[in-house]
Coordinates of C-alpha atoms in Angstrom, one line a residue:
X1 CA 0.0 0.0 0.0
X2 CA 1.6 3.2 -1.2
X3 CA 0.2 5.5 1.5
X4 CA 2.0 8.8 2.0
X5 CA 0.5 11.9 3.7
X6 CA -2.3 12.2 1.0
X7 CA -3.6 8.7 1.8
X8 CA -4.2 5.5 -0.2
X9 CA -7.8 4.4 -0.7
X10 CA -8.7 0.8 0.3
X11 CA -11.7 -1.3 1.2
X12 CA -11.8 -2.8 4.7
X13 CA -13.6 -6.2 4.4
X14 CA -16.0 -7.1 7.2
X15 CA -18.5 -9.9 7.7
X16 CA -21.4 -7.6 6.6
X17 CA -19.7 -5.9 3.6
X18 CA -16.8 -3.6 2.6
X19 CA -16.0 -0.3 4.2
X20 CA -14.5 2.6 2.2
X21 CA -11.3 3.7 3.8
X22 CA -8.0 5.5 3.3
X23 CA -4.6 4.9 5.0
X24 CA -2.2 7.8 5.6
X25 CA 1.5 7.6 6.6
X26 CA 4.5 9.8 7.1
X27 CA 6.5 10.4 4.0
X28 CA 9.6 8.6 5.3
X29 CA 7.6 5.4 6.0
X30 CA 8.2 5.4 9.7
X31 CA 5.5 6.2 12.3
X32 CA 5.5 6.9 16.0
X33 CA 2.0 5.6 16.4
X34 CA -1.3 5.0 14.6
X35 CA -4.7 6.8 14.8
X36 CA -8.1 5.7 13.8
X37 CA -10.5 8.5 12.9
X38 CA -14.2 7.7 13.7
X39 CA -16.4 10.0 11.6
X40 CA -19.7 11.6 12.4
X41 CA -23.0 10.2 11.0
X42 CA -25.3 11.3 8.2
X43 CA -25.3 14.9 7.1
X44 CA -22.8 15.8 9.8
X45 CA -20.3 13.4 8.3
X46 CA -20.9 14.9 4.8
X47 CA -20.2 18.4 6.0
X48 CA -17.2 17.6 8.2
X49 CA -15.4 15.4 5.6
X50 CA -13.0 18.2 4.4
X51 CA -11.8 18.7 8.0
X52 CA -11.5 15.0 8.4
X53 CA -9.2 14.7 5.4
X54 CA -7.1 17.7 6.6
X55 CA -6.8 16.2 10.1
X56 CA -5.6 12.8 8.7
X57 CA -3.0 14.6 6.6
X58 CA -1.8 16.7 9.5
X59 CA -1.5 13.7 11.8
X60 CA 0.6 11.9 9.1
X61 CA 2.8 15.0 8.7
X62 CA 3.3 14.8 12.5
X63 CA 4.7 11.3 12.2
X64 CA 1.6 9.1 12.8
X65 CA -0.1 6.5 10.6
X66 CA -3.8 7.1 10.1
X67 CA -6.8 5.0 9.2
X68 CA -9.9 7.0 8.0
X69 CA -13.0 5.1 7.1
X70 CA -16.8 5.4 6.4
X71 CA -19.2 3.5 8.7
X72 CA -21.8 1.2 7.2
X73 CA -24.5 3.1 5.4
X74 CA -22.2 6.2 5.1
X75 CA -20.1 7.5 2.1
X76 CA -19.0 4.7 -0.2
X77 CA -19.3 1.9 2.4
X78 CA -21.7 -1.1 2.4
X79 CA -25.3 -0.4 3.2
X80 CA -26.4 -0.5 6.8
X81 CA -28.6 -3.5 7.4
X82 CA -30.7 -4.7 10.4
X83 CA -32.1 -2.8 13.3
X84 CA -29.0 -2.5 15.5
X85 CA -26.8 0.2 13.9
X86 CA -24.7 0.8 17.0
X87 CA -23.6 -2.9 17.1
X88 CA -22.8 -2.8 13.4
X89 CA -20.8 0.5 13.7
X90 CA -18.8 -0.9 16.7
X91 CA -17.9 -3.9 14.5
X92 CA -16.9 -1.5 11.8
X93 CA -14.7 0.3 14.3
X94 CA -13.1 -3.0 15.3
X95 CA -12.3 -3.7 11.6
X96 CA -10.6 -0.3 11.2
X97 CA -8.6 -0.8 14.4
X98 CA -7.4 -4.1 13.1
X99 CA -6.1 -2.5 9.9
X100 CA -4.4 0.2 12.0
X101 CA -2.8 -2.4 14.3
X102 CA -1.4 -4.2 11.2
X103 CA 0.1 -0.9 9.8
X104 CA 2.1 -0.2 12.9
X105 CA 2.4 -3.4 15.0
X106 CA 3.3 -3.2 18.7
X107 CA 1.9 0.2 19.6
X108 CA -1.5 1.1 21.0
X109 CA -4.0 2.4 18.4
X110 CA -5.2 5.8 19.3
X111 CA -8.6 7.1 18.4
X112 CA -10.2 10.4 17.5
X113 CA -14.0 10.5 17.1
X114 CA -16.4 13.3 16.0
X115 CA -19.9 13.7 17.3
X116 CA -21.7 10.3 17.3
X117 CA -18.4 8.8 16.2
X118 CA -16.9 10.1 19.4
X119 CA -19.5 8.3 21.4
X120 CA -18.9 5.1 19.5
X121 CA -15.2 5.4 20.2
X122 CA -15.9 5.9 23.9
X123 CA -18.2 2.9 24.0
X124 CA -15.7 0.5 22.3
X125 CA -14.2 -2.2 24.5
X126 CA -11.5 -3.1 21.9
X127 CA -8.4 -3.9 24.0
X128 CA -6.1 -2.6 21.3
X129 CA -7.4 1.0 21.7
X130 CA -5.1 3.3 23.7
X131 CA -5.9 7.0 24.1
X132 CA -9.2 8.4 22.8
X133 CA -10.0 12.0 22.0
X134 CA -13.6 12.9 21.6
X135 CA -14.5 15.8 19.4
X136 CA -17.9 17.4 20.1
X137 CA -19.3 14.1 21.5
X138 CA -23.1 13.6 21.5
X139 CA -25.3 10.9 23.0
X140 CA -27.4 8.7 20.7
X141 CA -30.6 10.1 22.2
X142 CA -29.5 13.7 21.7
X143 CA -28.4 13.0 18.2
X144 CA -31.7 11.4 17.2
X145 CA -33.6 14.3 18.8
X146 CA -31.6 16.9 17.0
X147 CA -31.7 15.1 13.6
X148 CA -35.4 14.5 13.8
X149 CA -36.0 18.2 14.5
X150 CA -33.8 19.1 11.5
X151 CA -35.5 16.6 9.3
X152 CA -38.9 18.2 10.2
X153 CA -37.5 21.4 8.6
X154 CA -37.3 19.7 5.2
X155 CA -40.7 20.4 3.7
X156 CA -41.4 16.8 2.6
X157 CA -43.6 14.3 4.4
X158 CA -41.9 11.7 6.6
X159 CA -42.0 8.2 5.0
X160 CA -44.7 6.2 6.7
X161 CA -43.4 3.8 9.3
X162 CA -39.9 5.2 9.2
X163 CA -37.5 6.9 11.6
X164 CA -36.1 9.7 9.4
X165 CA -33.1 11.8 10.2
X166 CA -31.4 14.2 7.7
X167 CA -30.7 12.0 4.7
X168 CA -31.0 8.8 6.8
X169 CA -34.0 6.5 7.3
X170 CA -34.2 3.7 9.8
X171 CA -36.9 1.2 10.8
X172 CA -38.4 2.4 14.1
X173 CA -37.1 -0.8 15.6
X174 CA -33.6 0.7 15.3
X175 CA -34.4 3.6 17.6
X176 CA -33.6 1.8 20.9
X177 CA -30.1 1.0 19.5
X178 CA -29.4 4.6 18.4
X179 CA -30.8 6.2 21.6
X180 CA -29.1 3.6 23.8
X181 CA -25.6 5.0 23.0
X182 CA -24.6 7.0 26.1
X183 CA -22.8 10.2 26.2
X184 CA -19.1 9.7 27.1
X185 CA -18.1 9.9 30.7
X186 CA -16.1 13.1 31.1
X187 CA -13.7 11.7 33.7
X188 CA -12.2 8.8 31.7
X189 CA -11.7 10.4 28.2
X190 CA -10.4 13.5 26.7
X191 CA -13.1 15.7 25.2
X192 CA -12.7 18.6 22.9
X193 CA -15.8 20.9 22.9
X194 CA -15.7 24.2 20.9
X195 CA -16.1 27.2 23.1
X196 CA -17.2 29.2 20.0
X197 CA -20.4 27.4 19.0
X198 CA -20.3 29.0 15.6
X199 CA -17.1 27.2 14.9
X200 CA -18.8 23.9 15.8
X201 CA -21.9 24.7 13.6
X202 CA -19.8 25.6 10.6
X203 CA -17.8 22.4 11.1
X204 CA -20.6 19.9 10.8
X205 CA -24.1 21.6 11.0
X206 CA -24.5 23.6 7.8
X207 CA -24.6 22.9 4.1
X208 CA -21.4 21.6 2.5
X209 CA -20.9 24.9 0.7
X210 CA -21.0 26.8 4.0
X211 CA -18.6 24.7 6.0
X212 CA -15.4 26.1 7.5
X213 CA -12.4 23.9 8.5
X214 CA -11.6 24.5 12.3
X215 CA -7.8 24.8 11.9
X216 CA -7.1 25.6 15.6
X217 CA -9.0 22.6 16.8
X218 CA -7.2 20.3 14.3
X219 CA -3.8 21.6 15.6
X220 CA -4.9 20.9 19.2
X221 CA -5.8 17.4 18.3
X222 CA -2.5 16.8 16.5
X223 CA -0.5 18.2 19.5
X224 CA -2.5 16.0 21.9
X225 CA -1.5 12.7 20.3
X226 CA 1.1 10.6 22.2
X227 CA 4.1 9.3 20.4
X228 CA 6.2 6.1 20.8
X229 CA 9.5 5.1 19.2
X230 CA 9.4 5.4 15.4
X231 CA 8.7 2.1 13.6
X232 CA 8.5 1.1 10.0
X233 CA 5.0 1.2 8.6
X234 CA 4.0 -2.2 7.3
X235 CA 3.2 -2.3 3.6
X236 CA -0.3 -3.7 3.8
X237 CA -1.6 -4.3 0.2
X238 CA -4.7 -2.3 -0.5
X239 CA -8.0 -4.0 -1.3
X240 CA -9.1 -2.4 -4.5
X241 CA -12.2 -4.6 -5.4
X242 CA -15.2 -5.4 -3.3
X243 CA -18.3 -7.4 -4.2
X244 CA -21.9 -7.2 -3.0
X245 CA -25.4 -8.3 -3.8
X246 CA -27.9 -5.6 -4.9
X247 CA -31.4 -6.6 -5.9
X248 CA -30.4 -10.2 -6.2
X249 CA -27.5 -9.4 -8.6
X250 CA -23.8 -9.5 -7.8
X251 CA -21.9 -6.3 -8.5
X252 CA -18.2 -5.4 -8.2
X253 CA -16.8 -2.0 -7.1
X254 CA -13.3 -1.0 -7.8
X255 CA -11.3 1.9 -6.4
X256 CA -9.9 3.7 -9.4
X257 CA -7.8 6.7 -10.3
X258 CA -9.2 8.9 -13.1
X259 CA -7.6 11.4 -15.5
X260 CA -4.4 13.3 -15.5
X261 CA -5.0 14.8 -12.0
X262 CA -5.5 11.4 -10.4
X263 CA -9.1 11.9 -9.2
X264 CA -10.2 9.2 -6.8
X265 CA -13.2 7.3 -7.9
X266 CA -15.3 4.2 -7.5
X267 CA -16.3 2.1 -10.5
X268 CA -19.5 0.0 -10.0
X269 CA -20.5 -2.6 -12.5
X270 CA -22.2 -5.9 -12.9
X271 CA -19.9 -8.8 -12.0
X272 CA -19.2 -11.2 -14.8
X273 CA -21.4 -9.3 -17.3
X274 CA -20.4 -6.8 -20.0
X275 CA -22.1 -3.5 -19.3
X276 CA -24.2 -2.0 -22.1
X277 CA -24.0 1.6 -21.0
X278 CA -21.6 3.7 -18.9
X279 CA -22.8 6.4 -16.4
X280 CA -20.9 9.1 -14.7
X281 CA -22.2 10.6 -11.5
X282 CA -21.3 14.0 -10.1
X283 CA -22.4 15.2 -6.7
X284 CA -23.9 18.6 -6.1
X285 CA -22.3 21.6 -4.4
X286 CA -19.2 20.6 -2.5
X287 CA -20.5 17.1 -1.7
X288 CA -17.9 14.2 -2.1
X289 CA -18.4 11.6 -4.8
X290 CA -20.8 9.6 -2.7
X291 CA -23.4 12.4 -3.1
X292 CA -25.9 13.8 -0.6
X293 CA -25.6 11.4 2.4
X294 CA -24.5 8.5 0.1
X295 CA -27.3 9.0 -2.4
X296 CA -25.0 8.6 -5.4
X297 CA -23.5 5.5 -3.9
X298 CA -27.0 4.0 -3.7
X299 CA -27.8 5.0 -7.3
X300 CA -24.5 3.7 -8.6
X301 CA -25.1 0.3 -7.1
X302 CA -28.6 0.1 -8.4
X303 CA -27.5 1.1 -11.9
X304 CA -24.8 -1.6 -11.8
X305 CA -27.4 -4.2 -10.8
X306 CA -29.4 -3.0 -13.8
X307 CA -26.4 -3.7 -16.1
X308 CA -24.6 -0.4 -16.3
X309 CA -21.0 0.6 -15.6
X310 CA -21.1 3.5 -13.2
X311 CA -18.3 5.9 -12.1
X312 CA -18.5 8.4 -9.3
X313 CA -15.5 10.7 -8.7
X314 CA -14.4 13.6 -6.6
X315 CA -13.5 16.8 -8.4
X316 CA -10.4 18.9 -7.5
X317 CA -11.0 20.8 -4.3
X318 CA -13.6 18.4 -3.0
X319 CA -13.6 15.1 -1.0
X320 CA -10.3 13.4 -1.2
X321 CA -8.9 16.3 -3.1
X322 CA -9.7 19.1 -0.7
X323 CA -7.3 22.0 -0.9
X324 CA -5.0 21.9 2.2
X325 CA -4.6 25.7 2.0
X326 CA -8.3 26.5 2.1
X327 CA -10.6 26.9 5.1
X328 CA -13.7 27.2 3.0
X329 CA -15.0 25.2 0.0
X330 CA -13.9 25.9 -3.5
X331 CA -16.4 27.4 -5.9
X332 CA -18.2 24.5 -7.7
X333 CA -18.8 26.7 -10.8
X334 CA -15.3 26.5 -12.1
X335 CA -13.3 25.6 -15.2
X336 CA -11.4 23.0 -13.2
X337 CA -14.7 21.3 -12.4
X338 CA -15.7 21.3 -16.1
X339 CA -12.2 19.8 -17.0
X340 CA -12.5 17.1 -14.4
X341 CA -16.0 16.1 -15.7
X342 CA -14.6 16.0 -19.2
X343 CA -11.7 13.8 -18.1
X344 CA -14.0 11.4 -16.3
X345 CA -16.3 11.1 -19.3
X346 CA -13.4 10.4 -21.6
X347 CA -12.0 7.9 -19.0
X348 CA -15.3 6.0 -19.3
X349 CA -15.3 6.2 -23.0
X350 CA -11.8 4.6 -23.1
X351 CA -13.1 1.6 -21.0
X352 CA -15.3 0.4 -23.9
X353 CA -17.6 1.4 -26.7
X354 CA -20.7 1.7 -24.5
X355 CA -22.7 5.0 -24.8
X356 CA -21.9 7.3 -21.9
X357 CA -24.6 9.1 -19.8
X358 CA -23.7 11.9 -17.3
X359 CA -25.8 12.7 -14.3
X360 CA -25.2 15.8 -12.2
X361 CA -27.0 17.2 -9.1
X362 CA -27.4 20.9 -8.3
X363 CA -24.1 22.8 -9.2
X364 CA -22.8 19.6 -10.8
X365 CA -25.7 19.8 -13.3
X366 CA -24.3 23.2 -14.5
X367 CA -20.8 21.6 -14.7
X368 CA -22.1 18.7 -16.9
X369 CA -24.1 21.0 -19.1
X370 CA -20.8 22.9 -19.9
X371 CA -18.8 19.6 -20.1
X372 CA -21.3 18.0 -22.5
X373 CA -20.3 20.5 -25.1
X374 CA -16.7 19.2 -25.0
X375 CA -17.2 15.5 -25.2
X376 CA -19.5 12.9 -26.9
X377 CA -22.3 11.9 -24.6
X378 CA -25.4 9.8 -25.3
X379 CA -27.3 11.8 -22.7
X380 CA -26.9 14.3 -19.8
X381 CA -29.4 14.4 -16.9
X382 CA -29.5 17.7 -14.9
X383 CA -31.1 17.2 -11.4
X384 CA -32.4 20.1 -9.4
X385 CA -30.3 22.7 -11.3
X386 CA -30.7 26.3 -10.3
X387 CA -27.8 27.8 -12.3
X388 CA -29.0 28.3 -15.9
X389 CA -26.6 31.1 -16.9
X390 CA -23.7 29.8 -19.0
X391 CA -21.6 32.8 -17.8
X392 CA -19.3 31.5 -15.0
X393 CA -18.8 35.0 -13.7
X394 CA -22.4 35.1 -12.4
X395 CA -21.3 32.7 -9.7
X396 CA -18.2 34.5 -8.5
X397 CA -20.1 35.4 -5.3
X398 CA -19.2 31.8 -4.3
X399 CA -15.5 32.6 -4.3
X400 CA -15.2 32.4 -0.5
X401 CA -12.2 33.7 1.5
X402 CA -9.4 31.2 1.5
X403 CA -8.6 31.7 5.2
X404 CA -11.2 32.3 7.9
X405 CA -10.2 33.4 11.4
X406 CA -12.3 31.8 14.2
X407 CA -12.8 35.3 15.6
X408 CA -14.7 36.1 12.4
X409 CA -17.3 33.5 13.2
X410 CA -19.9 35.1 15.4
X411 CA -23.1 33.1 15.8
X412 CA -25.5 35.3 17.7
X413 CA -26.8 38.8 18.3
X414 CA -26.3 40.5 21.7
X415 CA -29.5 39.0 23.1
X416 CA -28.3 35.5 22.2
X417 CA -30.7 34.9 19.4
X418 CA -29.4 33.7 16.0
X419 CA -28.7 36.3 13.4
X420 CA -31.4 36.8 10.9
X421 CA -30.5 37.8 7.3
X422 CA -32.4 39.9 4.9
X423 CA -34.0 37.0 3.1
X424 CA -35.2 35.5 6.4
X425 CA -36.8 38.8 7.4
X426 CA -38.6 39.0 4.1
X427 CA -39.8 35.4 4.4
X428 CA -41.2 36.2 7.9
X429 CA -43.1 39.2 6.5
X430 CA -44.6 36.9 3.8
X431 CA -45.6 34.4 6.4
X432 CA -47.6 37.0 8.3
X433 CA -49.7 38.0 5.3
X434 CA -49.8 34.6 3.5
X435 CA -50.3 32.0 6.3
X436 CA -49.4 28.4 5.4
X437 CA -47.3 29.3 2.3
X438 CA -44.2 27.3 1.6
X439 CA -42.0 30.3 2.0
X440 CA -38.8 28.6 0.5
X441 CA -40.7 28.6 -2.8
X442 CA -41.8 32.2 -2.7
X443 CA -38.8 34.1 -4.2
X444 CA -38.4 31.7 -7.2
X445 CA -42.1 31.2 -7.8
X446 CA -42.8 35.0 -7.7
X447 CA -40.0 35.7 -10.1
X448 CA -41.2 32.9 -12.4
X449 CA -44.7 34.4 -12.4
X450 CA -43.5 37.9 -13.1
X451 CA -41.0 37.0 -15.8
X452 CA -43.6 35.0 -17.8
X453 CA -45.1 38.4 -18.9
X454 CA -41.9 39.9 -20.2
X455 CA -42.0 40.3 -24.0
X456 CA -39.6 38.0 -25.8
X457 CA -37.5 40.8 -27.4
X458 CA -37.1 42.5 -24.0
X459 CA -36.2 39.2 -22.4
X460 CA -33.6 38.4 -25.0
X461 CA -31.9 41.8 -24.6
X462 CA -31.9 41.4 -20.8
X463 CA -30.3 38.0 -21.2
X464 CA -27.7 39.4 -23.6
X465 CA -26.8 41.9 -20.9
X466 CA -26.6 39.3 -18.2
X467 CA -29.4 40.7 -16.2
X468 CA -31.5 37.6 -16.2
X469 CA -30.8 33.9 -16.6
X470 CA -31.7 32.2 -19.9
X471 CA -31.3 28.5 -20.4
X472 CA -30.6 28.7 -24.1
X473 CA -26.9 29.7 -24.1
X474 CA -26.1 26.9 -21.6
X475 CA -28.0 24.2 -23.5
X476 CA -27.5 25.1 -27.1
X477 CA -23.7 24.4 -26.9
X478 CA -24.6 20.7 -26.2
X479 CA -24.4 18.6 -29.4
X480 CA -27.8 17.9 -31.0
X481 CA -27.2 14.1 -30.7
X482 CA -26.9 14.4 -26.9
X483 CA -30.3 13.9 -25.2
X484 CA -30.9 16.4 -22.4
X485 CA -33.1 15.6 -19.4
X486 CA -34.1 18.2 -16.8
X487 CA -35.3 16.9 -13.4
X488 CA -36.6 19.4 -10.9
X489 CA -38.5 19.8 -7.7
X490 CA -41.1 22.5 -7.2
X491 CA -38.6 25.2 -6.3
X492 CA -36.1 24.3 -9.0
X493 CA -39.0 24.0 -11.5
X494 CA -39.8 27.7 -10.7
X495 CA -36.2 28.7 -11.5
X496 CA -36.5 26.7 -14.8
X497 CA -39.6 28.6 -15.7
X498 CA -38.1 31.9 -14.6
X499 CA -35.2 31.2 -17.0
X500 CA -37.6 30.5 -19.9
X501 CA -36.9 26.8 -19.9
X502 CA -40.2 25.7 -21.4
X503 CA -39.9 28.3 -24.2
X504 CA -36.4 27.1 -24.9
X505 CA -37.4 23.5 -25.4
X506 CA -39.4 24.4 -28.4
X507 CA -36.7 26.5 -30.0
X508 CA -33.6 24.3 -29.7
X509 CA -32.5 21.4 -31.9
X510 CA -31.6 19.2 -28.9
X511 CA -33.9 16.5 -27.6
X512 CA -34.8 18.0 -24.3
X513 CA -37.2 16.3 -21.9
X514 CA -38.5 17.6 -18.5
X515 CA -39.5 15.7 -15.4
X516 CA -41.0 17.1 -12.3
X517 CA -40.4 15.3 -9.0
X518 CA -42.6 17.8 -7.0
X519 CA -42.0 18.8 -3.4
X520 CA -39.3 21.2 -2.2
X521 CA -36.3 19.1 -1.4
X522 CA -33.4 20.5 -3.4
X523 CA -30.7 18.7 -1.5
X524 CA -32.6 15.4 -1.5
X525 CA -32.7 14.7 2.2
X526 CA -36.1 13.0 2.5
X527 CA -36.3 9.3 2.2
X528 CA -39.3 9.3 -0.1
X529 CA -37.8 11.9 -2.5
X530 CA -34.5 10.0 -2.6
X531 CA -36.4 6.8 -3.6
X532 CA -38.3 8.7 -6.3
X533 CA -35.1 10.2 -7.8
X534 CA -33.2 6.9 -7.8
X535 CA -36.0 5.1 -9.5
X536 CA -36.4 8.0 -12.0
X537 CA -32.7 8.1 -12.9
X538 CA -32.5 4.3 -13.3
X539 CA -35.4 4.5 -15.6
X540 CA -33.9 7.4 -17.6
X541 CA -30.6 5.5 -18.1
X542 CA -32.5 2.4 -19.2
X543 CA -34.5 4.5 -21.8
X544 CA -31.3 6.1 -23.2
X545 CA -29.7 2.7 -23.4
X546 CA -32.6 1.2 -25.3
X547 CA -32.7 4.2 -27.7
X548 CA -29.0 3.9 -28.4
X549 CA -29.4 0.1 -29.0
X550 CA -32.3 0.8 -31.4
X551 CA -30.2 3.4 -33.3
X552 CA -27.3 1.0 -33.5
X553 CA -29.5 -1.8 -34.8
X554 CA -31.0 0.6 -37.4
X555 CA -27.6 1.7 -38.6
X556 CA -26.4 -1.9 -39.2
X557 CA -29.4 -3.0 -41.2

């Protein structure tokens, strides 16, 4: 295993499936100890991933080997099965500890856990574990209570008979297991709790595009690790291929490196069967390759079970490729993102002569619309896109400061109440005069209603001057032979109408189809909406595959 500070991806095989992991080591191949990083759960894990990658690198630079992994049901790891998640996750932790012990034999394995991962670490009775540092620990009961409250803010109904958290759904029978995980005892472990609560919130309790890496806390964790005499790190061969059963069909998943910049990826495909279509998946915003709380991982596996080859990769600045010099996410509307998407599509094309379909969510939909003009695709599917302006400069407001001082993060007003922005104040006024309205839809739907009455010549001139968004410049560069599918919820559908999408469909030469998934779940956090989207996308890929097969048959007869 060629680890290094940047880390080497590997699968960790367990009795219930494979865990996605990465192993880091000092550049000289000698370590003074080994640390297992136990991640947070669900949306918190997604938001905190950049800081987790940075922490692993900093520990390796400080002379320690590191094992970083995704728990079952998280990231790229195996799905979480059964109604006892805590027992499963403790078994996952044991498997990660075993790998760490093999990397640096003879020294205790140290642990660092975040949020619910910290409580799992505290609850572990693994005798190999030495010191444990618990970062923002939370009991299972408090975690469930917080996440249920946050899920209630997603304006989508709870799936019947399910315990829904943000992006996670459990059978109600799993609730005793989750809530039975106690808060760590303060007298037998070292806990790190942020004094500035806005630092904690921006670490794991915001959207991925609003996250800030807590540098000072990372340095405190690095400094707190004990060190033994340096030993050679054992060259444990990485496990690059894992198998699983999805829908009664066996699939294989391979850890791959894509393109000239070595983007990390996972290739899912049917085992022992030649795929008849290739699919590239790109996650929205600053989400890693697994997508919104592992949604793209689920989709990739179901596509593979349906006979497709499916690739999901990180782009530069995200996931495994987070910029070590940045405290904030990189702008997803970028030329590097477009280039990475083109490289990944061409990588898939080089794997065989199957047609390639690209699917992007949110900001990645804009990226793929731009990339589709530069490579030969059978189809491109744009899910919940809000950015219909081809001009990249429109999104320069997402060029966040590279470095953020903790003193700049101030969470509350003088009376202790959360700060309320201009948009929130407007929404509250709307709620007073229009009770019961879904206020998150108000700005886009009002704009869509108003813009429908603008005469076409006036609209065209406004679009030319960059004053309004118009879908035509973004979509008309896509080759006519590439089928374009737009998938939108209620809010994103309003933006589509505001940008004159329906008018554009009738004017362009491309084959453009439109599907509404209803509701107002742009990020796709609700279980029911996630199921709808997966089924819809599997169906779209199947339709494109059948159309391509028919065209091929017609051309050979």
